[in-house]
C-alpha cells in the first residue's frame, strides 16, 4: 500500500530553497529539489477505498490562501532532518493542517502526534543542526494543497501528487433577506 501525506507544493520556492541550501554548509543528505514540500498531515499507508475517502474529504475542505515566511532553520534530532520553517505562521495553516490530520484520523491514519510544527525538510540523515547562518528569508504563497504518495524507486523515494485542490475560502451563503429585492 502506498504511503500518503497532505502537503503544500512549492513550485516557485523549491529551486530557490535548493540553491540557498547548496550555497552554504548544510548537514546531511540533500532532499532533491523535486521532493521539497511543506507537510500538512502525515497519513501513512492507505488502501484504495481509504484513499478515495480522503480525496472526498479534502474536496470539501475550505481554507483561504495564505502566506508563510520561512525565516528560521531547525533540526529534528530523532528524525535527523534539517529544515527551514516559519518562526510564526498564520492561523489558517494550523487550522488546515489540523483539519486534514483529523480526516486521516477518522479513517484510522496518522502517527498519533497532535502538535504541528511547519517546516520544509532540506536534508535527511543530518547528524547535527545547521550551523550559524544568515537567516533564511523566503515567502511561501500557498494557494493549493495536494495529497501525495511516496513512491520508492531504485533512485530513491519520489513524492507524486495524487490530487490537488485550490485553497479557497468558504463562500458565505447570503441571508434570506439579502436574496429578496
Ligand atoms: P517532512 O519531510 O516534512 O518531515 C513523506 O514521507 C513525508 O511525510 C516526509 O517528507 C515527512 O515529512 C513526513 N513523514 C514521514 N514519516 C513520518 C512520520 N512517522 N511522522 C510524521 N511525518 C512523517
JSON list of C-alpha atoms and ligand atoms in Angstrom, two decimals:
[
{"chain": "A", "resi": 1, "resn": "UNK", "atom": "CA", "xyz": [0.00, 0.00, 0.00]},
{"chain": "A", "resi": 2, "resn": "UNK", "atom": "CA", "xyz": [1.31, 3.47, -0.80]},
{"chain": "A", "resi": 3, "resn": "UNK", "atom": "CA", "xyz": [2.28, 5.88, 1.96]},
{"chain": "A", "resi": 4, "resn": "UNK", "atom": "CA", "xyz": [0.29, 9.10, 1.81]},
{"chain": "A", "resi": 5, "resn": "UNK", "atom": "CA", "xyz": [0.54, 12.62, 3.17]},
{"chain": "A", "resi": 6, "resn": "UNK", "atom": "CA", "xyz": [-1.03, 16.02, 2.59]},
{"chain": "A", "resi": 7, "resn": "UNK", "atom": "CA", "xyz": [1.39, 18.85, 1.81]},
{"chain": "A", "resi": 8, "resn": "UNK", "atom": "CA", "xyz": [1.78, 22.28, 0.28]},
{"chain": "A", "resi": 9, "resn": "UNK", "atom": "CA", "xyz": [3.66, 22.05, -3.02]},
{"chain": "A", "resi": 10, "resn": "UNK", "atom": "CA", "xyz": [6.49, 24.57, -3.52]},
{"chain": "A", "resi": 11, "resn": "UNK", "atom": "CA", "xyz": [6.63, 25.11, -7.28]},
{"chain": "A", "resi": 12, "resn": "UNK", "atom": "CA", "xyz": [8.30, 28.53, -7.15]},
{"chain": "A", "resi": 13, "resn": "UNK", "atom": "CA", "xyz": [10.24, 28.15, -3.91]},
{"chain": "A", "resi": 14, "resn": "UNK", "atom": "CA", "xyz": [11.76, 24.69, -4.36]},
{"chain": "A", "resi": 15, "resn": "UNK", "atom": "CA", "xyz": [14.52, 25.80, -6.77]},
{"chain": "A", "resi": 16, "resn": "UNK", "atom": "CA", "xyz": [15.30, 28.85, -4.60]},
{"chain": "A", "resi": 17, "resn": "UNK", "atom": "CA", "xyz": [15.44, 26.74, -1.44]},
{"chain": "A", "resi": 18, "resn": "UNK", "atom": "CA", "xyz": [17.67, 24.12, -3.04]},
{"chain": "A", "resi": 19, "resn": "UNK", "atom": "CA", "xyz": [20.05, 26.79, -4.35]},
{"chain": "A", "resi": 20, "resn": "UNK", "atom": "CA", "xyz": [20.13, 28.54, -0.98]},
{"chain": "A", "resi": 21, "resn": "UNK", "atom": "CA", "xyz": [20.93, 25.24, 0.81]},
{"chain": "A", "resi": 22, "resn": "UNK", "atom": "CA", "xyz": [23.57, 24.23, -1.72]},
{"chain": "A", "resi": 23, "resn": "UNK", "atom": "CA", "xyz": [25.38, 27.57, -1.39]},
{"chain": "A", "resi": 24, "resn": "UNK", "atom": "CA", "xyz": [26.25, 27.07, 2.28]},
{"chain": "A", "resi": 25, "resn": "UNK", "atom": "CA", "xyz": [27.45, 24.38, 4.66]},
{"chain": "A", "resi": 26, "resn": "UNK", "atom": "CA", "xyz": [24.35, 22.32, 5.37]},
{"chain": "A", "resi": 27, "resn": "UNK", "atom": "CA", "xyz": [24.37, 19.00, 7.24]},
{"chain": "A", "resi": 28, "resn": "UNK", "atom": "CA", "xyz": [23.04, 15.67, 5.94]},
{"chain": "A", "resi": 29, "resn": "UNK", "atom": "CA", "xyz": [21.94, 14.37, 2.57]},
{"chain": "A", "resi": 30, "resn": "UNK", "atom": "CA", "xyz": [20.13, 16.98, 0.47]},
{"chain": "A", "resi": 31, "resn": "UNK", "atom": "CA", "xyz": [16.49, 16.28, -0.37]},
{"chain": "A", "resi": 32, "resn": "UNK", "atom": "CA", "xyz": [16.13, 16.51, -4.18]},
{"chain": "A", "resi": 33, "resn": "UNK", "atom": "CA", "xyz": [14.55, 19.78, -5.29]},
{"chain": "A", "resi": 34, "resn": "UNK", "atom": "CA", "xyz": [11.59, 17.94, -6.84]},
{"chain": "A", "resi": 35, "resn": "UNK", "atom": "CA", "xyz": [10.79, 16.38, -3.43]},
{"chain": "A", "resi": 36, "resn": "UNK", "atom": "CA", "xyz": [10.67, 19.61, -1.43]},
{"chain": "A", "resi": 37, "resn": "UNK", "atom": "CA", "xyz": [7.28, 20.27, 0.18]},
{"chain": "A", "resi": 38, "resn": "UNK", "atom": "CA", "xyz": [5.73, 21.51, 3.39]},
{"chain": "A", "resi": 39, "resn": "UNK", "atom": "CA", "xyz": [3.91, 18.64, 5.09]},
{"chain": "A", "resi": 40, "resn": "UNK", "atom": "CA", "xyz": [0.43, 19.40, 6.40]},
{"chain": "A", "resi": 41, "resn": "UNK", "atom": "CA", "xyz": [-0.52, 15.96, 7.70]},
{"chain": "A", "resi": 42, "resn": "UNK", "atom": "CA", "xyz": [1.25, 12.64, 7.65]},
{"chain": "A", "resi": 43, "resn": "UNK", "atom": "CA", "xyz": [-1.16, 9.77, 6.95]},
{"chain": "A", "resi": 44, "resn": "UNK", "atom": "CA", "xyz": [0.85, 6.59, 6.33]},
{"chain": "A", "resi": 45, "resn": "UNK", "atom": "CA", "xyz": [-0.26, 3.53, 4.39]},
{"chain": "A", "resi": 46, "resn": "UNK", "atom": "CA", "xyz": [-3.77, 3.64, 2.97]},
{"chain": "A", "resi": 47, "resn": "UNK", "atom": "CA", "xyz": [-5.71, 1.25, 0.70]},
{"chain": "A", "resi": 48, "resn": "UNK", "atom": "CA", "xyz": [-7.70, 2.45, -2.32]},
{"chain": "A", "resi": 49, "resn": "UNK", "atom": "CA", "xyz": [-11.01, 2.78, -0.51]},
{"chain": "A", "resi": 50, "resn": "UNK", "atom": "CA", "xyz": [-9.38, 4.89, 2.19]},
{"chain": "A", "resi": 51, "resn": "UNK", "atom": "CA", "xyz": [-7.65, 6.96, -0.49]},
{"chain": "A", "resi": 52, "resn": "UNK", "atom": "CA", "xyz": [-10.97, 7.69, -2.18]},
{"chain": "A", "resi": 53, "resn": "UNK", "atom": "CA", "xyz": [-12.46, 8.74, 1.17]},
{"chain": "A", "resi": 54, "resn": "UNK", "atom": "CA", "xyz": [-9.52, 11.05, 1.85]},
{"chain": "A", "resi": 55, "resn": "UNK", "atom": "CA", "xyz": [-9.96, 12.64, -1.55]},
{"chain": "A", "resi": 56, "resn": "UNK", "atom": "CA", "xyz": [-13.68, 13.15, -0.96]},
{"chain": "A", "resi": 57, "resn": "UNK", "atom": "CA", "xyz": [-12.95, 14.77, 2.42]},
{"chain": "A", "resi": 58, "resn": "UNK", "atom": "CA", "xyz": [-10.22, 17.02, 1.00]},
{"chain": "A", "resi": 59, "resn": "UNK", "atom": "CA", "xyz": [-12.56, 18.18, -1.76]},
{"chain": "A", "resi": 60, "resn": "UNK", "atom": "CA", "xyz": [-14.92, 19.57, 0.85]},
{"chain": "A", "resi": 61, "resn": "UNK", "atom": "CA", "xyz": [-12.10, 21.31, 2.75]},
{"chain": "A", "resi": 62, "resn": "UNK", "atom": "CA", "xyz": [-12.17, 25.10, 2.72]},
{"chain": "A", "resi": 63, "resn": "UNK", "atom": "CA", "xyz": [-9.27, 27.39, 3.61]},
{"chain": "A", "resi": 64, "resn": "UNK", "atom": "CA", "xyz": [-8.41, 30.84, 2.26]},
{"chain": "A", "resi": 65, "resn": "UNK", "atom": "CA", "xyz": [-4.99, 31.26, 0.56]},
{"chain": "A", "resi": 66, "resn": "UNK", "atom": "CA", "xyz": [-2.26, 32.44, 2.95]},
{"chain": "A", "resi": 67, "resn": "UNK", "atom": "CA", "xyz": [1.45, 33.29, 3.05]},
{"chain": "A", "resi": 68, "resn": "UNK", "atom": "CA", "xyz": [4.15, 31.81, 5.27]},
{"chain": "A", "resi": 69, "resn": "UNK", "atom": "CA", "xyz": [7.50, 33.45, 5.93]},
{"chain": "A", "resi": 70, "resn": "UNK", "atom": "CA", "xyz": [10.26, 30.84, 6.12]},
{"chain": "A", "resi": 71, "resn": "UNK", "atom": "CA", "xyz": [12.75, 32.67, 8.30]},
{"chain": "A", "resi": 72, "resn": "UNK", "atom": "CA", "xyz": [14.28, 30.01, 10.59]},
{"chain": "A", "resi": 73, "resn": "UNK", "atom": "CA", "xyz": [16.41, 26.92, 10.36]},
{"chain": "A", "resi": 74, "resn": "UNK", "atom": "CA", "xyz": [15.96, 23.90, 12.58]},
{"chain": "A", "resi": 75, "resn": "UNK", "atom": "CA", "xyz": [16.79, 20.26, 13.17]},
{"chain": "A", "resi": 76, "resn": "UNK", "atom": "CA", "xyz": [14.73, 17.28, 14.32]},
{"chain": "A", "resi": 77, "resn": "UNK", "atom": "CA", "xyz": [17.29, 15.23, 16.18]},
{"chain": "A", "resi": 78, "resn": "UNK", "atom": "CA", "xyz": [15.31, 11.96, 16.21]},
{"chain": "A", "resi": 79, "resn": "UNK", "atom": "CA", "xyz": [14.31, 12.16, 12.54]},
{"chain": "A", "resi": 80, "resn": "UNK", "atom": "CA", "xyz": [17.75, 13.61, 11.64]},
{"chain": "A", "resi": 81, "resn": "UNK", "atom": "CA", "xyz": [16.03, 16.18, 9.41]},
{"chain": "A", "resi": 82, "resn": "UNK", "atom": "CA", "xyz": [17.43, 19.69, 8.91]},
{"chain": "A", "resi": 83, "resn": "UNK", "atom": "CA", "xyz": [14.85, 22.24, 7.78]},
{"chain": "A", "resi": 84, "resn": "UNK", "atom": "CA", "xyz": [13.74, 25.78, 7.20]},
{"chain": "A", "resi": 85, "resn": "UNK", "atom": "CA", "xyz": [10.44, 26.94, 8.60]},
{"chain": "A", "resi": 86, "resn": "UNK", "atom": "CA", "xyz": [8.49, 29.91, 9.90]},
{"chain": "A", "resi": 87, "resn": "UNK", "atom": "CA", "xyz": [9.05, 31.46, 13.34]},
{"chain": "A", "resi": 88, "resn": "UNK", "atom": "CA", "xyz": [5.37, 32.37, 13.34]},
{"chain": "A", "resi": 89, "resn": "UNK", "atom": "CA", "xyz": [2.69, 31.27, 10.96]},
{"chain": "A", "resi": 90, "resn": "UNK", "atom": "CA", "xyz": [-0.89, 32.20, 10.14]},
{"chain": "A", "resi": 91, "resn": "UNK", "atom": "CA", "xyz": [-3.77, 30.52, 11.87]},
{"chain": "A", "resi": 92, "resn": "UNK", "atom": "CA", "xyz": [-5.08, 29.31, 8.50]},
{"chain": "A", "resi": 93, "resn": "UNK", "atom": "CA", "xyz": [-2.10, 26.96, 8.24]},
{"chain": "A", "resi": 94, "resn": "UNK", "atom": "CA", "xyz": [-2.66, 25.50, 11.72]},
{"chain": "A", "resi": 95, "resn": "UNK", "atom": "CA", "xyz": [-6.38, 25.06, 11.07]},
{"chain": "A", "resi": 96, "resn": "UNK", "atom": "CA", "xyz": [-5.86, 23.44, 7.67]},
{"chain": "A", "resi": 97, "resn": "UNK", "atom": "CA", "xyz": [-3.21, 21.03, 8.98]},
{"chain": "A", "resi": 98, "resn": "UNK", "atom": "CA", "xyz": [-5.44, 20.06, 11.91]},
{"chain": "A", "resi": 99, "resn": "UNK", "atom": "CA", "xyz": [-8.47, 19.50, 9.70]},
{"chain": "A", "resi": 100, "resn": "UNK", "atom": "CA", "xyz": [-6.51, 17.28, 7.31]},
{"chain": "A", "resi": 101, "resn": "UNK", "atom": "CA", "xyz": [-4.98, 15.33, 10.18]},
{"chain": "A", "resi": 102, "resn": "UNK", "atom": "CA", "xyz": [-8.48, 14.74, 11.57]},
{"chain": "A", "resi": 103, "resn": "UNK", "atom": "CA", "xyz": [-9.75, 13.50, 8.20]},
{"chain": "A", "resi": 104, "resn": "UNK", "atom": "CA", "xyz": [-6.93, 10.95, 8.36]},
{"chain": "A", "resi": 105, "resn": "UNK", "atom": "CA", "xyz": [-7.58, 10.03, 11.98]},
{"chain": "A", "resi": 106, "resn": "UNK", "atom": "CA", "xyz": [-11.26, 9.33, 11.23]},
{"chain": "A", "resi": 107, "resn": "UNK", "atom": "CA", "xyz": [-10.01, 6.76, 8.72]},
{"chain": "A", "resi": 108, "resn": "UNK", "atom": "CA", "xyz": [-7.56, 5.24, 11.20]},
{"chain": "A", "resi": 109, "resn": "UNK", "atom": "CA", "xyz": [-4.50, 7.02, 9.72]},
{"chain": "A", "resi": 110, "resn": "UNK", "atom": "CA", "xyz": [-1.77, 9.25, 11.12]},
{"chain": "A", "resi": 111, "resn": "UNK", "atom": "CA", "xyz": [1.04, 8.94, 13.60]},
{"chain": "A", "resi": 112, "resn": "UNK", "atom": "CA", "xyz": [-0.91, 9.95, 16.70]},
{"chain": "A", "resi": 113, "resn": "UNK", "atom": "CA", "xyz": [1.06, 13.20, 17.04]},
{"chain": "A", "resi": 114, "resn": "UNK", "atom": "CA", "xyz": [-1.03, 16.21, 17.99]},
{"chain": "A", "resi": 115, "resn": "UNK", "atom": "CA", "xyz": [1.47, 19.05, 17.69]},
{"chain": "A", "resi": 116, "resn": "UNK", "atom": "CA", "xyz": [2.20, 20.71, 14.37]},
{"chain": "A", "resi": 117, "resn": "UNK", "atom": "CA", "xyz": [5.50, 22.38, 13.53]},
{"chain": "A", "resi": 118, "resn": "UNK", "atom": "CA", "xyz": [5.51, 23.56, 9.91]},
{"chain": "A", "resi": 119, "resn": "UNK", "atom": "CA", "xyz": [8.84, 23.03, 8.15]},
{"chain": "A", "resi": 120, "resn": "UNK", "atom": "CA", "xyz": [10.42, 22.18, 4.82]},
{"chain": "A", "resi": 121, "resn": "UNK", "atom": "CA", "xyz": [12.95, 19.39, 5.23]},
{"chain": "A", "resi": 122, "resn": "UNK", "atom": "CA", "xyz": [16.03, 20.31, 3.19]},
{"chain": "A", "resi": 123, "resn": "UNK", "atom": "CA", "xyz": [18.18, 17.31, 4.18]},
{"chain": "A", "resi": 124, "resn": "UNK", "atom": "CA", "xyz": [17.93, 13.94, 5.89]},
{"chain": "A", "resi": 125, "resn": "UNK", "atom": "CA", "xyz": [20.45, 11.87, 7.85]},
{"chain": "A", "resi": 126, "resn": "UNK", "atom": "CA", "xyz": [21.65, 15.14, 9.34]},
{"chain": "A", "resi": 127, "resn": "UNK", "atom": "CA", "xyz": [23.75, 14.36, 12.42]},
{"chain": "A", "resi": 128, "resn": "UNK", "atom": "CA", "xyz": [23.73, 17.97, 13.60]},
{"chain": "A", "resi": 129, "resn": "UNK", "atom": "CA", "xyz": [21.73, 21.18, 13.34]},
{"chain": "A", "resi": 130, "resn": "UNK", "atom": "CA", "xyz": [22.52, 23.71, 10.61]},
{"chain": "A", "resi": 131, "resn": "UNK", "atom": "CA", "xyz": [25.32, 25.94, 11.92]},
{"chain": "A", "resi": 132, "resn": "UNK", "atom": "CA", "xyz": [25.17, 29.70, 12.43]},
{"chain": "A", "resi": 133, "resn": "UNK", "atom": "CA", "xyz": [23.85, 31.03, 9.14]},
{"chain": "A", "resi": 134, "resn": "UNK", "atom": "CA", "xyz": [22.24, 34.21, 7.89]},
{"chain": "A", "resi": 135, "resn": "UNK", "atom": "CA", "xyz": [18.53, 33.65, 8.49]},
{"chain": "A", "resi": 136, "resn": "UNK", "atom": "CA", "xyz": [16.56, 32.32, 5.52]},
{"chain": "A", "resi": 137, "resn": "UNK", "atom": "CA", "xyz": [14.07, 34.75, 4.02]},
{"chain": "A", "resi": 138, "resn": "UNK", "atom": "CA", "xyz": [11.53, 33.06, 1.77]},
{"chain": "A", "resi": 139, "resn": "UNK", "atom": "CA", "xyz": [7.87, 33.85, 1.28]},
{"chain": "A", "resi": 140, "resn": "UNK", "atom": "CA", "xyz": [5.66, 30.88, 0.55]},
{"chain": "A", "resi": 141, "resn": "UNK", "atom": "CA", "xyz": [2.41, 31.95, -1.07]},
{"chain": "A", "resi": 142, "resn": "UNK", "atom": "CA", "xyz": [0.17, 28.96, -0.54]},
{"chain": "A", "resi": 143, "resn": "UNK", "atom": "CA", "xyz": [-2.73, 28.71, -2.97]},
{"chain": "A", "resi": 144, "resn": "UNK", "atom": "CA", "xyz": [-3.28, 24.94, -3.17]},
{"chain": "A", "resi": 145, "resn": "UNK", "atom": "CA", "xyz": [-2.62, 21.73, -1.29]},
{"chain": "A", "resi": 146, "resn": "UNK", "atom": "CA", "xyz": [-2.11, 18.19, -2.51]},
{"chain": "A", "resi": 147, "resn": "UNK", "atom": "CA", "xyz": [-2.42, 14.58, -1.44]},
{"chain": "A", "resi": 148, "resn": "UNK", "atom": "CA", "xyz": [0.90, 12.88, -2.17]},
{"chain": "A", "resi": 149, "resn": "UNK", "atom": "CA", "xyz": [2.05, 9.30, -2.30]},
{"chain": "A", "resi": 150, "resn": "UNK", "atom": "CA", "xyz": [5.63, 8.18, -1.63]},
{"chain": "A", "resi": 151, "resn": "UNK", "atom": "CA", "xyz": [6.95, 6.01, -4.42]},
{"chain": "A", "resi": 152, "resn": "UNK", "atom": "CA", "xyz": [10.14, 4.04, -3.84]},
{"chain": "A", "resi": 153, "resn": "UNK", "atom": "CA", "xyz": [12.36, 3.64, -6.90]},
{"chain": "A", "resi": 154, "resn": "UNK", "atom": "CA", "xyz": [15.94, 2.41, -7.35]},
{"chain": "A", "resi": 155, "resn": "UNK", "atom": "CA", "xyz": [16.90, 6.12, -7.48]},
{"chain": "A", "resi": 156, "resn": "UNK", "atom": "CA", "xyz": [15.29, 6.81, -4.14]},
{"chain": "A", "resi": 157, "resn": "UNK", "atom": "CA", "xyz": [11.88, 7.95, -3.00]},
{"chain": "A", "resi": 158, "resn": "UNK", "atom": "CA", "xyz": [9.70, 10.28, -5.10]},
{"chain": "A", "resi": 159, "resn": "UNK", "atom": "CA", "xyz": [6.61, 12.12, -3.97]},
{"chain": "A", "resi": 160, "resn": "UNK", "atom": "CA", "xyz": [3.79, 12.07, -6.54]},
{"chain": "A", "resi": 161, "resn": "UNK", "atom": "CA", "xyz": [0.70, 14.22, -6.19]},
{"chain": "A", "resi": 162, "resn": "UNK", "atom": "CA", "xyz": [-2.46, 12.09, -6.43]},
{"chain": "A", "resi": 163, "resn": "UNK", "atom": "CA", "xyz": [-4.75, 15.12, -6.38]},
{"chain": "A", "resi": 164, "resn": "UNK", "atom": "CA", "xyz": [-4.53, 18.85, -5.63]},
{"chain": "A", "resi": 165, "resn": "UNK", "atom": "CA", "xyz": [-7.15, 21.38, -4.55]},
{"chain": "A", "resi": 166, "resn": "UNK", "atom": "CA", "xyz": [-7.13, 25.17, -4.61]},
{"chain": "A", "resi": 167, "resn": "UNK", "atom": "CA", "xyz": [-7.15, 26.95, -1.27]},
{"chain": "A", "resi": 168, "resn": "UNK", "atom": "CA", "xyz": [-10.44, 28.82, -1.24]},
{"chain": "A", "resi": 169, "resn": "UNK", "atom": "CA", "xyz": [-12.46, 30.44, 1.48]},
{"chain": "A", "resi": 170, "resn": "UNK", "atom": "CA", "xyz": [-15.91, 29.09, 2.20]},
{"chain": "A", "resi": 171, "resn": "UNK", "atom": "CA", "xyz": [-18.43, 31.13, 0.25]},
{"chain": "A", "resi": 172, "resn": "UNK", "atom": "CA", "xyz": [-20.77, 32.67, 2.75]},
{"chain": "A", "resi": 173, "resn": "UNK", "atom": "CA", "xyz": [-24.38, 31.96, 1.84]},
{"chain": "A", "resi": 174, "resn": "UNK", "atom": "CA", "xyz": [-26.34, 35.23, 1.74]},
{"chain": "A", "resi": 175, "resn": "UNK", "atom": "CA", "xyz": [-29.11, 35.66, 4.30]},
{"chain": "A", "resi": 176, "resn": "UNK", "atom": "CA", "xyz": [-32.61, 35.19, 3.01]},
{"chain": "A", "resi": 177, "resn": "UNK", "atom": "CA", "xyz": [-33.26, 38.95, 3.33]},
{"chain": "A", "resi": 178, "resn": "UNK", "atom": "CA", "xyz": [-30.25, 39.70, 1.12]},
{"chain": "A", "resi": 179, "resn": "UNK", "atom": "CA", "xyz": [-31.74, 37.49, -1.60]},
{"chain": "A", "resi": 180, "resn": "UNK", "atom": "CA", "xyz": [-35.09, 39.26, -1.76]},
{"chain": "A", "resi": 181, "resn": "UNK", "atom": "CA", "xyz": [-35.11, 42.54, -3.70]},
{"chain": "B", "resi": 1, "resn": "LIG", "atom": "P1", "xyz": [8.84, 16.03, 6.49]},
{"chain": "B", "resi": 1, "resn": "LIG", "atom": "O1", "xyz": [9.88, 15.79, 5.49]},
{"chain": "B", "resi": 1, "resn": "LIG", "atom": "O2", "xyz": [8.09, 17.29, 6.25]},
{"chain": "B", "resi": 1, "resn": "LIG", "atom": "O3", "xyz": [9.34, 15.93, 7.89]},
{"chain": "B", "resi": 1, "resn": "LIG", "atom": "C1", "xyz": [6.57, 11.81, 3.36]},
{"chain": "B", "resi": 1, "resn": "LIG", "atom": "O4", "xyz": [7.15, 10.67, 3.89]},
{"chain": "B", "resi": 1, "resn": "LIG", "atom": "C2", "xyz": [6.63, 12.94, 4.32]},
{"chain": "B", "resi": 1, "resn": "LIG", "atom": "O5", "xyz": [5.87, 12.64, 5.47]},
{"chain": "B", "resi": 1, "resn": "LIG", "atom": "C3", "xyz": [8.04, 13.17, 4.78]},
{"chain": "B", "resi": 1, "resn": "LIG", "atom": "O6", "xyz": [8.57, 14.16, 3.98]},
{"chain": "B", "resi": 1, "resn": "LIG", "atom": "C4", "xyz": [7.89, 13.58, 6.22]},
{"chain": "B", "resi": 1, "resn": "LIG", "atom": "O7", "xyz": [7.73, 14.97, 6.28]},
{"chain": "B", "resi": 1, "resn": "LIG", "atom": "C5", "xyz": [6.57, 13.03, 6.62]},
{"chain": "B", "resi": 1, "resn": "LIG", "atom": "N1", "xyz": [6.71, 11.85, 7.47]},
{"chain": "B", "resi": 1, "resn": "LIG", "atom": "C6", "xyz": [7.24, 10.67, 7.17]},
{"chain": "B", "resi": 1, "resn": "LIG", "atom": "N2", "xyz": [7.14, 9.82, 8.19]},
{"chain": "B", "resi": 1, "resn": "LIG", "atom": "C7", "xyz": [6.51, 10.50, 9.18]},
{"chain": "B", "resi": 1, "resn": "LIG", "atom": "C8", "xyz": [6.09, 10.17, 10.49]},
{"chain": "B", "resi": 1, "resn": "LIG", "atom": "N3", "xyz": [6.27, 8.97, 11.02]},
{"chain": "B", "resi": 1, "resn": "LIG", "atom": "N4", "xyz": [5.50, 11.13, 11.21]},
{"chain": "B", "resi": 1, "resn": "LIG", "atom": "C9", "xyz": [5.30, 12.36, 10.70]},
{"chain": "B", "resi": 1, "resn": "LIG", "atom": "N5", "xyz": [5.65, 12.72, 9.46]},
{"chain": "B", "resi": 1, "resn": "LIG", "atom": "C10", "xyz": [6.25, 11.80, 8.72]}
]
